[in-house]
XYZ file of C-alpha atoms in Angstrom:
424
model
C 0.000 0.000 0.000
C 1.313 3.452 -1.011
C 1.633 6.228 1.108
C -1.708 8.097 -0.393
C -3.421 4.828 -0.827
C -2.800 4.774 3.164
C -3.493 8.186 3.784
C -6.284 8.132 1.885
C -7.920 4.465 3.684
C -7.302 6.249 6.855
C -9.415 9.193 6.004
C -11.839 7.081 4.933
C -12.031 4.963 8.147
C -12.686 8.140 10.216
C -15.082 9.031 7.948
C -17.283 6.053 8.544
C -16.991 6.762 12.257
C -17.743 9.927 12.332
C -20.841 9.443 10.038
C -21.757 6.040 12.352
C -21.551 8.821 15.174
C -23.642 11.091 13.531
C -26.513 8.848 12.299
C -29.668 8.102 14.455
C -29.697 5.167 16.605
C -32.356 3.058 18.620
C -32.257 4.898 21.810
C -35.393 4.013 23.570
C -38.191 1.209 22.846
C -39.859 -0.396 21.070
C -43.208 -0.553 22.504
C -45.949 -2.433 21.550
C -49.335 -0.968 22.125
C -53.204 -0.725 20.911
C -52.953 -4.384 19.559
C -56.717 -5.545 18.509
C -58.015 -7.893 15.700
C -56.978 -5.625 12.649
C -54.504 -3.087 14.032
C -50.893 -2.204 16.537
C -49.272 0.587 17.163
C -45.385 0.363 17.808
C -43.458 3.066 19.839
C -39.693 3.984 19.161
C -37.148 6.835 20.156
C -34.158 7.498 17.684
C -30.942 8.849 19.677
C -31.146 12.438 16.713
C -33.376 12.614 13.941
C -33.435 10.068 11.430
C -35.753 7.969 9.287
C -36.620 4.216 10.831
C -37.927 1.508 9.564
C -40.214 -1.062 10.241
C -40.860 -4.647 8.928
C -43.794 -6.505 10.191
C -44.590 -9.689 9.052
C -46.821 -12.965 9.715
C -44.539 -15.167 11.272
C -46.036 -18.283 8.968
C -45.644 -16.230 6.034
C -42.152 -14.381 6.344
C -41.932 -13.774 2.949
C -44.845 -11.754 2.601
C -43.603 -8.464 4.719
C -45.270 -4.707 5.441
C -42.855 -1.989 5.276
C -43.350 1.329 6.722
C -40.717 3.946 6.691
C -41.191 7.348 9.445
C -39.322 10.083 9.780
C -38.218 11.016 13.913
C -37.948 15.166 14.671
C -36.681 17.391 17.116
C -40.349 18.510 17.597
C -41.699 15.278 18.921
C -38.524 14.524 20.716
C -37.300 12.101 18.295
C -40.155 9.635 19.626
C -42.402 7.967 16.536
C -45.547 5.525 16.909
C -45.507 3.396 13.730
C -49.769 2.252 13.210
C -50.330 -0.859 10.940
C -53.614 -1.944 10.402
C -55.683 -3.984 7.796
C -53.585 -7.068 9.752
C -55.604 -10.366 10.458
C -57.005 -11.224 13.705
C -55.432 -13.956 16.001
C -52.392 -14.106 13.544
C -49.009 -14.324 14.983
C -46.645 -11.319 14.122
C -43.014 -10.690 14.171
C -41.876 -7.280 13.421
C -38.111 -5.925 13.378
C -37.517 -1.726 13.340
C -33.944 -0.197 12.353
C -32.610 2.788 12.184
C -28.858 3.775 11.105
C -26.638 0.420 12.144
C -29.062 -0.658 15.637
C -31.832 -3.052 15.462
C -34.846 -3.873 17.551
C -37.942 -6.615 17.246
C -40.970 -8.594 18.463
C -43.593 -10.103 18.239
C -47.541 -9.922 18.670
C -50.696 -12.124 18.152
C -53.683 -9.902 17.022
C -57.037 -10.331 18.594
C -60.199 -12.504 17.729
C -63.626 -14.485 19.058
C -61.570 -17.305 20.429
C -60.294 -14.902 23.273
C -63.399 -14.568 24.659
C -63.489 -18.561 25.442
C -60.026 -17.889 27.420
C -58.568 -16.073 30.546
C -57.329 -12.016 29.994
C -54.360 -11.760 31.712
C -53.353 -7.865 33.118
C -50.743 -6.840 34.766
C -50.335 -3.378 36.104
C -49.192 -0.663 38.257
C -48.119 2.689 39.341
C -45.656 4.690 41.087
C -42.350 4.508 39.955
C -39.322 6.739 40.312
C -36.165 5.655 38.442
C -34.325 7.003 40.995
C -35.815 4.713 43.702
C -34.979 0.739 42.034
C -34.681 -1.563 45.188
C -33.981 -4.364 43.463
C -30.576 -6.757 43.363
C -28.092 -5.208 40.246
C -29.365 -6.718 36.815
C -33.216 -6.826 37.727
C -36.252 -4.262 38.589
C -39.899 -4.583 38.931
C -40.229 -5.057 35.122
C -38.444 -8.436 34.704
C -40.776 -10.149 37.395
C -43.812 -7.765 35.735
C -42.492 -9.967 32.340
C -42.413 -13.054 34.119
C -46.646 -13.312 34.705
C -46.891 -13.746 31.081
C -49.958 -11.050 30.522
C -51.820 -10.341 28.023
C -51.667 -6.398 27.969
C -49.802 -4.087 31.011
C -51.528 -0.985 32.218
C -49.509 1.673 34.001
C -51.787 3.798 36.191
C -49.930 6.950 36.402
C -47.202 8.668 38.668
C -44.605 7.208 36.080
C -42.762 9.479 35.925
C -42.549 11.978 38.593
C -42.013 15.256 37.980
C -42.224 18.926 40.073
C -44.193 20.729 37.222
C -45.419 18.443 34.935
C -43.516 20.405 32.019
C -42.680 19.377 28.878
C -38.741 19.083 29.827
C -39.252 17.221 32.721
C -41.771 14.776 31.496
C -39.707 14.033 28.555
C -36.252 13.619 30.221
C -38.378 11.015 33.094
C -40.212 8.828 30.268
C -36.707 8.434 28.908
C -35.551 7.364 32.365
C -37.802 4.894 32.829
C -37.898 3.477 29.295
C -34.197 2.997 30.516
C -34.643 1.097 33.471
C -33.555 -2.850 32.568
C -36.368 -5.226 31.925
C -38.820 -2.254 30.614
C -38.241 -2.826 27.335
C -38.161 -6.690 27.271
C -41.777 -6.203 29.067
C -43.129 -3.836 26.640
C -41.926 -4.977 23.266
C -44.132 -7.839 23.049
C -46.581 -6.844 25.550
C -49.690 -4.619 24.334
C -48.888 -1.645 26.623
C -51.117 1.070 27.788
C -50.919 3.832 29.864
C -52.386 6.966 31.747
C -51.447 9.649 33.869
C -52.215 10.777 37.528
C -50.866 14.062 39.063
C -47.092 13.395 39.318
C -46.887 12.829 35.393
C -49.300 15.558 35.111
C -48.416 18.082 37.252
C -47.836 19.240 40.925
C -49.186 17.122 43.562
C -52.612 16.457 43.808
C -53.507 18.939 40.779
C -56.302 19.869 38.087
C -55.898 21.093 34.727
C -56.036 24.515 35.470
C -52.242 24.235 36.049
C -50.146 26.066 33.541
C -48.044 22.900 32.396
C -51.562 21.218 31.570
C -51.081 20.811 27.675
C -47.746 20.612 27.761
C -48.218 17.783 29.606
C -51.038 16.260 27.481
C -48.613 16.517 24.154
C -45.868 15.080 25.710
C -48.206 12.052 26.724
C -48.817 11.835 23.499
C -45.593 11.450 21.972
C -44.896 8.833 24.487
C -47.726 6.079 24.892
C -49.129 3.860 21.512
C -52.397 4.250 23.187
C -55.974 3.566 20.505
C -56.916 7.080 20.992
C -57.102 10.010 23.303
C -60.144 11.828 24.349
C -62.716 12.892 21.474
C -62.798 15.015 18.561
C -64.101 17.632 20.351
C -62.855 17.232 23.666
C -59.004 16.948 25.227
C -57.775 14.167 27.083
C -56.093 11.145 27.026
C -59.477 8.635 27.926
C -60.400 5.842 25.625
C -61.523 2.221 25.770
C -60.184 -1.110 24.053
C -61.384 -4.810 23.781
C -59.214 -7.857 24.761
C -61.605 -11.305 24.753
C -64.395 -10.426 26.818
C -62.949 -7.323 28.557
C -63.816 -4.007 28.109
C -61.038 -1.518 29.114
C -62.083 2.700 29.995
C -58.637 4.332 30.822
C -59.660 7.719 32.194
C -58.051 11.172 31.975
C -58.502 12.518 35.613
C -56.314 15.292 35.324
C -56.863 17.326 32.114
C -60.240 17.774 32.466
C -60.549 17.937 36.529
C -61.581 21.105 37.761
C -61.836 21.169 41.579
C -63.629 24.538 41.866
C -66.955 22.967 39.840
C -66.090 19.729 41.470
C -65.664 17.222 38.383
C -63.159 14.666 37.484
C -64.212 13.771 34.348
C -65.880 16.726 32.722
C -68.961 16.507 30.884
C -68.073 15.093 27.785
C -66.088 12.219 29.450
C -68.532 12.041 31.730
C -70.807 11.012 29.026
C -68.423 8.862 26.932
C -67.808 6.632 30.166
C -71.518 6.111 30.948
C -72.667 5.288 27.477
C -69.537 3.036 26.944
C -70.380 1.421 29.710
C -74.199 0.960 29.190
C -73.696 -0.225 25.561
C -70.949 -2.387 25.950
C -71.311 -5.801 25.538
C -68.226 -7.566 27.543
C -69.001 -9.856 30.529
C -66.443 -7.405 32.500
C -65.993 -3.634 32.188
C -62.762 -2.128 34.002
C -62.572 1.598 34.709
C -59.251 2.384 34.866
C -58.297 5.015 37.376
C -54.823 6.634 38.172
C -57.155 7.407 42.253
C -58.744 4.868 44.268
C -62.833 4.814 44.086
C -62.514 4.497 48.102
C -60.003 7.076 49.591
C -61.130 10.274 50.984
C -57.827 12.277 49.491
C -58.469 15.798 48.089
C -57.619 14.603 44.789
C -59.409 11.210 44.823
C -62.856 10.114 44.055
C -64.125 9.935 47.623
C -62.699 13.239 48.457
C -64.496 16.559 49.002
C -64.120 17.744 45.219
C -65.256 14.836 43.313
C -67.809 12.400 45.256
C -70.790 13.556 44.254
C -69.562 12.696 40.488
C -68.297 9.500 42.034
C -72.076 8.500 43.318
C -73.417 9.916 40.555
C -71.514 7.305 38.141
C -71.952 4.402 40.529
C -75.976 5.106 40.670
C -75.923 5.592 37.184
C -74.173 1.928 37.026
C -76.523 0.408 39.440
C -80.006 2.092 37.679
C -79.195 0.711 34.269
C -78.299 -2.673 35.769
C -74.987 -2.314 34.224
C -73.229 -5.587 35.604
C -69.450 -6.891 35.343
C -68.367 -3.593 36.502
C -65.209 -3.108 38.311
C -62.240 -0.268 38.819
C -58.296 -0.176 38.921
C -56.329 2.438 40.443
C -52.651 3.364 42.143
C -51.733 6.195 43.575
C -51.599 5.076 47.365
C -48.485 3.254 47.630
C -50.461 0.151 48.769
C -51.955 -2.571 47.557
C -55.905 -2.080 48.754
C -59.021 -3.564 47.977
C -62.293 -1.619 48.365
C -65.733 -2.787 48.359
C -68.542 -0.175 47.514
C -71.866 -0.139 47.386
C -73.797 1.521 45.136
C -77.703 0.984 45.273
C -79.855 -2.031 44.504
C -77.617 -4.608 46.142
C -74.999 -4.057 43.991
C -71.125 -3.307 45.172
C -68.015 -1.833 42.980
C -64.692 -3.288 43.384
C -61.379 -1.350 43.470
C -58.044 -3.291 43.420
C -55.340 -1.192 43.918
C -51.608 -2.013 42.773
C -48.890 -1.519 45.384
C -46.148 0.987 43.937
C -43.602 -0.326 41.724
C -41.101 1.593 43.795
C -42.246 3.971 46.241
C -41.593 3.059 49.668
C -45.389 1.960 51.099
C -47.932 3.018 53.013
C -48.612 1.052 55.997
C -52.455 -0.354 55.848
C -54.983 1.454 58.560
C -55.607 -0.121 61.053
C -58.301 -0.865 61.846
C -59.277 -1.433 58.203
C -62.169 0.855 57.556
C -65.603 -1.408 56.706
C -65.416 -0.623 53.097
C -62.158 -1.905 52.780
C -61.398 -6.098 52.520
C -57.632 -6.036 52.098
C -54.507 -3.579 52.631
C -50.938 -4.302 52.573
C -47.958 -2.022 52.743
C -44.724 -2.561 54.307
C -41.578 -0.162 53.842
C -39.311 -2.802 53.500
C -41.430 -4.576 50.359
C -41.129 -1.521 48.020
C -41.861 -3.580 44.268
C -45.453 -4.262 44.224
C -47.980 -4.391 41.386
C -51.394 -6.011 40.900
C -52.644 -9.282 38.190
C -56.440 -9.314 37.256
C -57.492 -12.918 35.569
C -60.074 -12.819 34.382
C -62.498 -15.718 33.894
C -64.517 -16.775 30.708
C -68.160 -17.473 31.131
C -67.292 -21.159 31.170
C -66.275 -20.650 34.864
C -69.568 -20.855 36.946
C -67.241 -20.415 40.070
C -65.015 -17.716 39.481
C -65.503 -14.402 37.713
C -61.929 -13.116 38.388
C -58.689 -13.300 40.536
C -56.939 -10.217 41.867
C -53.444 -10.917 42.985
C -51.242 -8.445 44.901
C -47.714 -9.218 44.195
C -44.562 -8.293 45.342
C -41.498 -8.359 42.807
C -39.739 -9.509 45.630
C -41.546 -11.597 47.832
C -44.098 -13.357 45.210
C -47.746 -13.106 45.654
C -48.742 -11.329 49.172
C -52.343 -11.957 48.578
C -55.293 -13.413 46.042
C -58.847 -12.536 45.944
C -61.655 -14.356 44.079
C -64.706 -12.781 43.360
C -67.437 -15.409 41.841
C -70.100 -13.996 39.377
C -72.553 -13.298 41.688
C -70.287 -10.617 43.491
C -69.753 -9.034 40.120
C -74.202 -9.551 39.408
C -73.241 -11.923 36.265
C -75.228 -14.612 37.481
């Protein structure tokens, strides 16, 4: 080799670094999310702006693939959610998304009829601050959250935490957590969906009268596939989603909450929730709250501001013999269970996760009568919640709630049979 031809491979060599430096790379995801018989959404980050692309395929026809190409931007904080749709229900997909020399993939089974014959799986939780892990080096709440094998993961909120609930902040703490090892190996297969409560929202214990409100709303947005959020017409983040014979409401409690003319919801929400709910035709409907139905906190459905919408739903649920009804929430930093009644016989159920890694709450004592279970200890700090769900089949059970620790396994289980739920 000659002295230019040397000179001129070494310039060449930096070149390719420097332009392998410069191009975007995976930084954050994927995420798998709004999976139903025709459609997914998948979630990515890119490290700077780039293009990415994304092959999804049916993994017993690999030679038959769906390319989509999208373009990342400085505006959205390089974050993309790739939709595919027109796919074919309870079909087996394998998808793999690139951008400049990294590589991601997984894989997904779309919906159908035949789920409604089986148990839903769901796994969820809340509360999580990246700075607060207590588990061993190489694991987190996540990899036991991936162990349960479910069928879709809900996070209720407080994930991440932020002062403000500004666009900055939010932005730098989803990255955080997407981060955290075992997050992505949960999510990437997983349908995912999310919603806020007032730590990912904004100040403690807010409304949406606080300045940050849609900054916080489009920076949601950007970072959770989730089927939709709120209406044409009307802000939020709320929507609802079918897996077997499971109707799913996440809620927005934040955006539209206004204290001062004491409403959660809002009136168009209000509305959506209550027809939802009265038309659906799943054996089980789950409202899915980032506050408990139960707790008498400023910011939570029992409390001071927002009861009288609370007992206006549940009478609304009781009148219309609207049965299979049941809620989810976080928040407390304990794994509760409430039992409420609300007219003709009828009770609501609200299984609370424990906090993914808060330290927790210890339970009252002694527990108050609408309350069958509480556990929090400040030395078990990696909780979460399971739902199974029951087909019809089952003339004994309806559902199992299990509170369990990352840690410690499952604390506690719960049956409820379909007469506690008025499905008999």
């Amino acid at each position: 080799m000659t002295f230019h031809h040397y000179i001129f491979f070494i310039s060449l060599t930096i070149s390719q670094i420097l332009f392998a430096a410069d191009s975007p790379q995976i930084s954050h995801g994927p995420m798998l999310g709004a999976v139903s018989e025709n459609a997914a959404k998948i979630w990515l980050r890119t490290s700077t702006p780039g293009e990415v692309n994304c092959t999804l395929f049916e993994v017993a026809k690999p030679s038959e693939p769906i390319v989509k190409k999208v373009q990342t931007n400085l505006a959205s904080d390089n974050t993309c959610i790739i939709p595919f749709d027109q796919l074919k229900k309870e079909t087996q997909y394998k998808y793999v998304i690139r951008t400049g020399n990294s590589e991601q993939q997984g894989n997904f089974t779309t919906l159908g009829p035949s789920l409604s014959d089986k148990s839903i799986r769901l796994v969820y939780g809340s509360c999580y601050d990246h700075k607060d892990n207590k588990m061993k080096a190489g694991t987190s709440v996540f990899t036991e959250m991936a162990k349960r094998n479910g069928d879709l993961i809900i996070f209720l909120g407080d994930f991440p935490y932020t002062a403000r609930g500004a666009k900055n902040e939010l932005r730098k703490g989803n990255r955080k957590l997407r981060e955290v090892i075992g997050f992505t190996e949960l999510t990437s297969s997983t349908p995912t969906y999310g919603i806020y409560d007032d730590h990912d929202f904004g100040p403690n214990d807010c409304d949406g009268t606080h300045k940050h409100a849609d900054e916080a709303l489009a920076t949601f947005k950007e970072y959770w596939p989730n089927p939709s959020y709120g209406l044409a017409q009307d802000k939020g983040i709320y929507c609802s989603f079918l897996v077997g014979d499971v109707e799913f409401f996440l809620l927005d409690g934040r955006y539209p909450a206004r204290m001062k003319k004491k409403t959660m919801l809002g009136e168009a929400q209000y509305k959506w929730l209550c027809d939802g709910l009265k038309d659906s035709k799943s054996r089980y409907k789950v409202i899915v709250s980032g506050t408990q139905f139960g707790r008498a906190k400023s910011d939570g459905w029992a409390g001071k501001f927002y009861l009288d919408e609370r007992n206006k739903l549940f009478s609304f649920i009781a009148d219309h013999n609207i049965n299979g009804v049941i809620g989810i929430s976080g928040d407390v930093h304990r794994s509760d269970i409430y039992k409420l009644p609300i007219g003709k016989g009828q009770y609501f159920y609200d299984f609370t996760s424990g906090s993914l890694s808060q330290t927790h709450r210890l339970p009252p004592r002694p527990l108050p009568k609408e309350m069958i279970h509480s556990y929090g200890k400040k030395t078990d700090n990696n909780m979460y919640g399971e739902i199974e769900f029951r087909p019809a089949s089952d003339n004994e059970t309806a559902l199992i709630f299990r509170s369990i620790s990352a840690q410690n396994d499952v604390i506690y289980e719960h049956k409820l049979n379909p007469k506690d739920l008025s499905l008999d």
